[in-house]
Amino acid sequence: MSKKSKDDSSLAHTRWNCKYHIIFCPKYRRKVIFGELRADIGHILRRLCELKDVEIIEAHAMPDHIHMLVRIPPKMSVASFMGYLKGRSAVIIHERHANLKYNYGNRSFWARGYYVSTVGLNQKTIEKYIRNQEAEDRVNDSMTKREYRDPFKK
């Protein structure tokens, strides 16, 4: 067995350290995660993670997607956790923000699917990436200030 790390946790007969970088976004990647909704989504996701004993190491809400670095116990699959997280949070978001029903209908707030990557020795790099993602996006957005014109208007 490998050396015990300070990050390791344990179950009855298991030592574990399962970290994942997860990214998921609202349906049609609409830029709706801002202001009051951003803070509320943060509280909802934190509470749902607590209920499943999932530790949020780092997280950041962008206008059109969520980054999370989490520790998920090995008794729970990433797929079942994400189904729970996205499903329950969508219901709660629609209950608290009834105006979203008109935009998203049928209580589907999140897009299907998500990105997940296991985190090994590069945890610090991923934490820094999540922390600095918004600043990088602002820089990239300011570089692409092309004027778009309607091809159907003269």
mmCIF file with all atom_site columns, C-alpha atoms in Angstrom:
data_model
loop_
_atom_site.group_PDB
_atom_site.id
_atom_site.type_symbol
_atom_site.label_atom_id
_atom_site.label_alt_id
_atom_site.label_comp_id
_atom_site.label_asym_id
_atom_site.label_entity_id
_atom_site.label_seq_id
_atom_site.pdbx_PDB_ins_code
_atom_site.Cartn_x
_atom_site.Cartn_y
_atom_site.Cartn_z
_atom_site.occupancy
_atom_site.B_iso_or_equiv
_atom_site.pdbx_formal_charge
_atom_site.auth_seq_id
_atom_site.auth_comp_id
_atom_site.auth_asym_id
_atom_site.auth_atom_id
_atom_site.pdbx_PDB_model_num
ATOM 1   C CA . MET A 1 1   ? 0.000   0.000  0.000   1.00 0.00 ? 1   MET A CA 1
ATOM 2   C CA . SER A 1 2   ? 1.241   3.518  -0.774  1.00 0.00 ? 2   SER A CA 1
ATOM 3   C CA . LYS A 1 3   ? 2.280   6.072  1.807   1.00 0.00 ? 3   LYS A CA 1
ATOM 4   C CA . LYS A 1 4   ? -0.485  7.834  3.683   1.00 0.00 ? 4   LYS A CA 1
ATOM 5   C CA . SER A 1 5   ? -1.058  11.409 2.499   1.00 0.00 ? 5   SER A CA 1
ATOM 6   C CA . LYS A 1 6   ? -2.457  14.214 4.654   1.00 0.00 ? 6   LYS A CA 1
ATOM 7   C CA . ASP A 1 7   ? -5.239  14.546 2.025   1.00 0.00 ? 7   ASP A CA 1
ATOM 8   C CA . ASP A 1 8   ? -6.303  10.918 2.370   1.00 0.00 ? 8   ASP A CA 1
ATOM 9   C CA . SER A 1 9   ? -9.632  10.057 3.973   1.00 0.00 ? 9   SER A CA 1
ATOM 10  C CA . SER A 1 10  ? -10.815 6.677  5.103   1.00 0.00 ? 10  SER A CA 1
ATOM 11  C CA . LEU A 1 11  ? -13.838 4.444  5.093   1.00 0.00 ? 11  LEU A CA 1
ATOM 12  C CA . ALA A 1 12  ? -14.034 1.164  7.023   1.00 0.00 ? 12  ALA A CA 1
ATOM 13  C CA . HIS A 1 13  ? -11.204 -0.600 5.151   1.00 0.00 ? 13  HIS A CA 1
ATOM 14  C CA . THR A 1 14  ? -10.266 1.964  2.531   1.00 0.00 ? 14  THR A CA 1
ATOM 15  C CA . ARG A 1 15  ? -7.960  4.964  2.314   1.00 0.00 ? 15  ARG A CA 1
ATOM 16  C CA . TRP A 1 16  ? -9.018  7.325  -0.436  1.00 0.00 ? 16  TRP A CA 1
ATOM 17  C CA . ASN A 1 17  ? -8.231  10.645 -2.074  1.00 0.00 ? 17  ASN A CA 1
ATOM 18  C CA . CYS A 1 18  ? -10.547 10.972 -5.105  1.00 0.00 ? 18  CYS A CA 1
ATOM 19  C CA . LYS A 1 19  ? -10.474 14.492 -6.537  1.00 0.00 ? 19  LYS A CA 1
ATOM 20  C CA . TYR A 1 20  ? -12.210 15.621 -9.703  1.00 0.00 ? 20  TYR A CA 1
ATOM 21  C CA . HIS A 1 21  ? -12.267 18.810 -11.755 1.00 0.00 ? 21  HIS A CA 1
ATOM 22  C CA . ILE A 1 22  ? -15.857 19.201 -12.998 1.00 0.00 ? 22  ILE A CA 1
ATOM 23  C CA . ILE A 1 23  ? -17.291 21.762 -15.425 1.00 0.00 ? 23  ILE A CA 1
ATOM 24  C CA . PHE A 1 24  ? -20.978 22.088 -16.301 1.00 0.00 ? 24  PHE A CA 1
ATOM 25  C CA . CYS A 1 25  ? -23.074 24.845 -17.842 1.00 0.00 ? 25  CYS A CA 1
ATOM 26  C CA . PRO A 1 26  ? -26.642 26.129 -18.177 1.00 0.00 ? 26  PRO A CA 1
ATOM 27  C CA . LYS A 1 27  ? -28.763 25.001 -21.077 1.00 0.00 ? 27  LYS A CA 1
ATOM 28  C CA . TYR A 1 28  ? -27.683 26.564 -24.390 1.00 0.00 ? 28  TYR A CA 1
ATOM 29  C CA . ARG A 1 29  ? -24.724 28.015 -22.450 1.00 0.00 ? 29  ARG A CA 1
ATOM 30  C CA . ARG A 1 30  ? -26.820 31.081 -21.688 1.00 0.00 ? 30  ARG A CA 1
ATOM 31  C CA . LYS A 1 31  ? -25.007 33.673 -19.613 1.00 0.00 ? 31  LYS A CA 1
ATOM 32  C CA . VAL A 1 32  ? -27.396 33.631 -16.661 1.00 0.00 ? 32  VAL A CA 1
ATOM 33  C CA . ILE A 1 33  ? -25.074 32.932 -13.727 1.00 0.00 ? 33  ILE A CA 1
ATOM 34  C CA . PHE A 1 34  ? -24.533 36.424 -12.367 1.00 0.00 ? 34  PHE A CA 1
ATOM 35  C CA . GLY A 1 35  ? -25.653 38.741 -9.558  1.00 0.00 ? 35  GLY A CA 1
ATOM 36  C CA . GLU A 1 36  ? -28.135 37.342 -7.082  1.00 0.00 ? 36  GLU A CA 1
ATOM 37  C CA . LEU A 1 37  ? -28.483 34.092 -9.028  1.00 0.00 ? 37  LEU A CA 1
ATOM 38  C CA . ARG A 1 38  ? -24.719 33.469 -8.892  1.00 0.00 ? 38  ARG A CA 1
ATOM 39  C CA . ALA A 1 39  ? -24.600 33.721 -5.090  1.00 0.00 ? 39  ALA A CA 1
ATOM 40  C CA . ASP A 1 40  ? -27.735 31.613 -4.707  1.00 0.00 ? 40  ASP A CA 1
ATOM 41  C CA . ILE A 1 41  ? -26.408 28.886 -7.023  1.00 0.00 ? 41  ILE A CA 1
ATOM 42  C CA . GLY A 1 42  ? -23.205 28.842 -4.949  1.00 0.00 ? 42  GLY A CA 1
ATOM 43  C CA . HIS A 1 43  ? -25.179 28.327 -1.728  1.00 0.00 ? 43  HIS A CA 1
ATOM 44  C CA . ILE A 1 44  ? -27.337 25.618 -3.334  1.00 0.00 ? 44  ILE A CA 1
ATOM 45  C CA . LEU A 1 45  ? -24.353 23.672 -4.720  1.00 0.00 ? 45  LEU A CA 1
ATOM 46  C CA . ARG A 1 46  ? -22.460 23.947 -1.420  1.00 0.00 ? 46  ARG A CA 1
ATOM 47  C CA . ARG A 1 47  ? -25.436 22.650 0.563   1.00 0.00 ? 47  ARG A CA 1
ATOM 48  C CA . LEU A 1 48  ? -26.077 19.751 -1.840  1.00 0.00 ? 48  LEU A CA 1
ATOM 49  C CA . CYS A 1 49  ? -22.395 18.758 -1.649  1.00 0.00 ? 49  CYS A CA 1
ATOM 50  C CA . GLU A 1 50  ? -22.505 18.827 2.164   1.00 0.00 ? 50  GLU A CA 1
ATOM 51  C CA . LEU A 1 51  ? -25.493 16.485 2.141   1.00 0.00 ? 51  LEU A CA 1
ATOM 52  C CA . LYS A 1 52  ? -23.503 13.905 0.131   1.00 0.00 ? 52  LYS A CA 1
ATOM 53  C CA . ASP A 1 53  ? -20.222 14.375 2.070   1.00 0.00 ? 53  ASP A CA 1
ATOM 54  C CA . VAL A 1 54  ? -18.551 15.839 -1.016  1.00 0.00 ? 54  VAL A CA 1
ATOM 55  C CA . GLU A 1 55  ? -15.865 18.400 -0.207  1.00 0.00 ? 55  GLU A CA 1
ATOM 56  C CA . ILE A 1 56  ? -15.566 21.451 -2.456  1.00 0.00 ? 56  ILE A CA 1
ATOM 57  C CA . ILE A 1 57  ? -11.859 22.281 -2.618  1.00 0.00 ? 57  ILE A CA 1
ATOM 58  C CA . GLU A 1 58  ? -12.199 25.127 -5.111  1.00 0.00 ? 58  GLU A CA 1
ATOM 59  C CA . ALA A 1 59  ? -15.151 26.431 -7.111  1.00 0.00 ? 59  ALA A CA 1
ATOM 60  C CA . HIS A 1 60  ? -15.980 29.389 -9.311  1.00 0.00 ? 60  HIS A CA 1
ATOM 61  C CA . ALA A 1 61  ? -19.139 30.441 -11.112 1.00 0.00 ? 61  ALA A CA 1
ATOM 62  C CA . MET A 1 62  ? -18.551 32.009 -14.507 1.00 0.00 ? 62  MET A CA 1
ATOM 63  C CA . PRO A 1 63  ? -21.420 33.771 -16.364 1.00 0.00 ? 63  PRO A CA 1
ATOM 64  C CA . ASP A 1 64  ? -21.991 30.671 -18.527 1.00 0.00 ? 64  ASP A CA 1
ATOM 65  C CA . HIS A 1 65  ? -20.446 27.721 -16.652 1.00 0.00 ? 65  HIS A CA 1
ATOM 66  C CA . ILE A 1 66  ? -19.385 26.359 -13.261 1.00 0.00 ? 66  ILE A CA 1
ATOM 67  C CA . HIS A 1 67  ? -15.926 25.039 -12.330 1.00 0.00 ? 67  HIS A CA 1
ATOM 68  C CA . MET A 1 68  ? -15.608 22.789 -9.295  1.00 0.00 ? 68  MET A CA 1
ATOM 69  C CA . LEU A 1 69  ? -12.696 20.899 -7.784  1.00 0.00 ? 69  LEU A CA 1
ATOM 70  C CA . VAL A 1 70  ? -14.267 18.317 -5.466  1.00 0.00 ? 70  VAL A CA 1
ATOM 71  C CA . ARG A 1 71  ? -13.444 15.253 -3.385  1.00 0.00 ? 71  ARG A CA 1
ATOM 72  C CA . ILE A 1 72  ? -16.064 12.573 -3.943  1.00 0.00 ? 72  ILE A CA 1
ATOM 73  C CA . PRO A 1 73  ? -16.061 9.464  -1.706  1.00 0.00 ? 73  PRO A CA 1
ATOM 74  C CA . PRO A 1 74  ? -15.286 6.285  -3.699  1.00 0.00 ? 74  PRO A CA 1
ATOM 75  C CA . LYS A 1 75  ? -18.617 4.732  -2.718  1.00 0.00 ? 75  LYS A CA 1
ATOM 76  C CA . MET A 1 76  ? -20.293 7.281  -5.028  1.00 0.00 ? 76  MET A CA 1
ATOM 77  C CA . SER A 1 77  ? -19.697 7.455  -8.761  1.00 0.00 ? 77  SER A CA 1
ATOM 78  C CA . VAL A 1 78  ? -19.062 10.807 -10.424 1.00 0.00 ? 78  VAL A CA 1
ATOM 79  C CA . ALA A 1 79  ? -22.035 10.166 -12.724 1.00 0.00 ? 79  ALA A CA 1
ATOM 80  C CA . SER A 1 80  ? -24.472 9.566  -9.854  1.00 0.00 ? 80  SER A CA 1
ATOM 81  C CA . PHE A 1 81  ? -23.141 12.599 -7.978  1.00 0.00 ? 81  PHE A CA 1
ATOM 82  C CA . MET A 1 82  ? -23.524 14.850 -11.041 1.00 0.00 ? 82  MET A CA 1
ATOM 83  C CA . GLY A 1 83  ? -27.034 13.533 -11.701 1.00 0.00 ? 83  GLY A CA 1
ATOM 84  C CA . TYR A 1 84  ? -27.948 14.358 -8.113  1.00 0.00 ? 84  TYR A CA 1
ATOM 85  C CA . LEU A 1 85  ? -26.208 17.767 -8.122  1.00 0.00 ? 85  LEU A CA 1
ATOM 86  C CA . LYS A 1 86  ? -27.628 19.011 -11.412 1.00 0.00 ? 86  LYS A CA 1
ATOM 87  C CA . GLY A 1 87  ? -31.078 17.496 -10.878 1.00 0.00 ? 87  GLY A CA 1
ATOM 88  C CA . ARG A 1 88  ? -31.671 18.746 -7.339  1.00 0.00 ? 88  ARG A CA 1
ATOM 89  C CA . SER A 1 89  ? -30.098 22.151 -7.972  1.00 0.00 ? 89  SER A CA 1
ATOM 90  C CA . ALA A 1 90  ? -32.287 22.711 -11.069 1.00 0.00 ? 90  ALA A CA 1
ATOM 91  C CA . VAL A 1 91  ? -35.429 22.012 -9.031  1.00 0.00 ? 91  VAL A CA 1
ATOM 92  C CA . ILE A 1 92  ? -34.314 24.340 -6.218  1.00 0.00 ? 92  ILE A CA 1
ATOM 93  C CA . ILE A 1 93  ? -33.243 27.098 -8.641  1.00 0.00 ? 93  ILE A CA 1
ATOM 94  C CA . HIS A 1 94  ? -36.637 26.980 -10.368 1.00 0.00 ? 94  HIS A CA 1
ATOM 95  C CA . GLU A 1 95  ? -38.454 27.061 -7.013  1.00 0.00 ? 95  GLU A CA 1
ATOM 96  C CA . ARG A 1 96  ? -36.518 30.117 -5.830  1.00 0.00 ? 96  ARG A CA 1
ATOM 97  C CA . HIS A 1 97  ? -36.415 31.938 -9.177  1.00 0.00 ? 97  HIS A CA 1
ATOM 98  C CA . ALA A 1 98  ? -39.790 31.321 -10.794 1.00 0.00 ? 98  ALA A CA 1
ATOM 99  C CA . ASN A 1 99  ? -39.022 33.712 -13.673 1.00 0.00 ? 99  ASN A CA 1
ATOM 100 C CA . LEU A 1 100 ? -36.526 31.151 -15.058 1.00 0.00 ? 100 LEU A CA 1
ATOM 101 C CA . LYS A 1 101 ? -39.390 28.770 -15.864 1.00 0.00 ? 101 LYS A CA 1
ATOM 102 C CA . TYR A 1 102 ? -40.328 30.951 -18.802 1.00 0.00 ? 102 TYR A CA 1
ATOM 103 C CA . ASN A 1 103 ? -36.794 30.855 -20.205 1.00 0.00 ? 103 ASN A CA 1
ATOM 104 C CA . TYR A 1 104 ? -35.971 27.233 -19.469 1.00 0.00 ? 104 TYR A CA 1
ATOM 105 C CA . GLY A 1 105 ? -39.331 25.533 -18.996 1.00 0.00 ? 105 GLY A CA 1
ATOM 106 C CA . ASN A 1 106 ? -39.766 22.019 -17.681 1.00 0.00 ? 106 ASN A CA 1
ATOM 107 C CA . ARG A 1 107 ? -37.287 22.585 -14.833 1.00 0.00 ? 107 ARG A CA 1
ATOM 108 C CA . SER A 1 108 ? -34.246 21.905 -16.987 1.00 0.00 ? 108 SER A CA 1
ATOM 109 C CA . PHE A 1 109 ? -31.725 24.576 -16.058 1.00 0.00 ? 109 PHE A CA 1
ATOM 110 C CA . TRP A 1 110 ? -28.465 22.742 -16.820 1.00 0.00 ? 110 TRP A CA 1
ATOM 111 C CA . ALA A 1 111 ? -27.293 21.466 -20.196 1.00 0.00 ? 111 ALA A CA 1
ATOM 112 C CA . ARG A 1 112 ? -26.952 17.726 -20.644 1.00 0.00 ? 112 ARG A CA 1
ATOM 113 C CA . GLY A 1 113 ? -23.549 16.345 -19.811 1.00 0.00 ? 113 GLY A CA 1
ATOM 114 C CA . TYR A 1 114 ? -20.502 17.746 -18.065 1.00 0.00 ? 114 TYR A CA 1
ATOM 115 C CA . TYR A 1 115 ? -16.712 17.628 -18.245 1.00 0.00 ? 115 TYR A CA 1
ATOM 116 C CA . VAL A 1 116 ? -14.797 15.686 -15.602 1.00 0.00 ? 116 VAL A CA 1
ATOM 117 C CA . SER A 1 117 ? -11.102 15.066 -15.118 1.00 0.00 ? 117 SER A CA 1
ATOM 118 C CA . THR A 1 118 ? -9.345  13.224 -12.326 1.00 0.00 ? 118 THR A CA 1
ATOM 119 C CA . VAL A 1 119 ? -6.917  15.290 -10.322 1.00 0.00 ? 119 VAL A CA 1
ATOM 120 C CA . GLY A 1 120 ? -3.626  13.782 -9.313  1.00 0.00 ? 120 GLY A CA 1
ATOM 121 C CA . LEU A 1 121 ? -0.434  15.585 -8.558  1.00 0.00 ? 121 LEU A CA 1
ATOM 122 C CA . ASN A 1 122 ? -1.511  18.673 -10.500 1.00 0.00 ? 122 ASN A CA 1
ATOM 123 C CA . GLN A 1 123 ? -4.111  19.824 -7.951  1.00 0.00 ? 123 GLN A CA 1
ATOM 124 C CA . LYS A 1 124 ? -2.411  23.190 -7.319  1.00 0.00 ? 124 LYS A CA 1
ATOM 125 C CA . THR A 1 125 ? -2.355  23.918 -11.057 1.00 0.00 ? 125 THR A CA 1
ATOM 126 C CA . ILE A 1 126 ? -6.076  23.184 -11.373 1.00 0.00 ? 126 ILE A CA 1
ATOM 127 C CA . GLU A 1 127 ? -6.926  25.263 -8.272  1.00 0.00 ? 127 GLU A CA 1
ATOM 128 C CA . LYS A 1 128 ? -5.030  28.201 -9.784  1.00 0.00 ? 128 LYS A CA 1
ATOM 129 C CA . TYR A 1 129 ? -6.741  27.699 -13.160 1.00 0.00 ? 129 TYR A CA 1
ATOM 130 C CA . ILE A 1 130 ? -10.209 27.743 -11.545 1.00 0.00 ? 130 ILE A CA 1
ATOM 131 C CA . ARG A 1 131 ? -9.338  30.829 -9.473  1.00 0.00 ? 131 ARG A CA 1
ATOM 132 C CA . ASN A 1 132 ? -7.983  32.763 -12.461 1.00 0.00 ? 132 ASN A CA 1
ATOM 133 C CA . GLN A 1 133 ? -10.470 31.606 -15.110 1.00 0.00 ? 133 GLN A CA 1
ATOM 134 C CA . GLU A 1 134 ? -12.659 34.712 -14.953 1.00 0.00 ? 134 GLU A CA 1
ATOM 135 C CA . ALA A 1 135 ? -9.714  37.102 -15.328 1.00 0.00 ? 135 ALA A CA 1
ATOM 136 C CA . GLU A 1 136 ? -8.435  35.123 -18.340 1.00 0.00 ? 136 GLU A CA 1
ATOM 137 C CA . ASP A 1 137 ? -11.882 35.206 -19.952 1.00 0.00 ? 137 ASP A CA 1
ATOM 138 C CA . ARG A 1 138 ? -12.056 38.999 -19.505 1.00 0.00 ? 138 ARG A CA 1
ATOM 139 C CA . VAL A 1 139 ? -8.690  39.414 -21.222 1.00 0.00 ? 139 VAL A CA 1
ATOM 140 C CA . ASN A 1 140 ? -9.714  37.129 -24.090 1.00 0.00 ? 140 ASN A CA 1
ATOM 141 C CA . ASP A 1 141 ? -13.051 38.938 -24.492 1.00 0.00 ? 141 ASP A CA 1
ATOM 142 C CA . SER A 1 142 ? -11.343 42.326 -24.688 1.00 0.00 ? 142 SER A CA 1
ATOM 143 C CA . MET A 1 143 ? -9.078  41.047 -27.466 1.00 0.00 ? 143 MET A CA 1
ATOM 144 C CA . THR A 1 144 ? -11.987 40.065 -29.692 1.00 0.00 ? 144 THR A CA 1
ATOM 145 C CA . LYS A 1 145 ? -13.875 43.319 -30.183 1.00 0.00 ? 145 LYS A CA 1
ATOM 146 C CA . ARG A 1 146 ? -14.866 42.708 -33.787 1.00 0.00 ? 146 ARG A CA 1
ATOM 147 C CA . GLU A 1 147 ? -17.886 44.546 -35.035 1.00 0.00 ? 147 GLU A CA 1
ATOM 148 C CA . TYR A 1 148 ? -20.592 42.170 -36.127 1.00 0.00 ? 148 TYR A CA 1
ATOM 149 C CA . ARG A 1 149 ? -23.008 43.349 -38.758 1.00 0.00 ? 149 ARG A CA 1
ATOM 150 C CA . ASP A 1 150 ? -26.210 41.805 -39.949 1.00 0.00 ? 150 ASP A CA 1
ATOM 151 C CA . PRO A 1 151 ? -25.614 40.211 -43.398 1.00 0.00 ? 151 PRO A CA 1
ATOM 152 C CA . PHE A 1 152 ? -29.300 40.634 -44.256 1.00 0.00 ? 152 PHE A CA 1
ATOM 153 C CA . LYS A 1 153 ? -29.365 44.417 -43.854 1.00 0.00 ? 153 LYS A CA 1
ATOM 154 C CA . LYS A 1 154 ? -27.991 46.701 -46.523 1.00 0.00 ? 154 LYS A CA 1
#
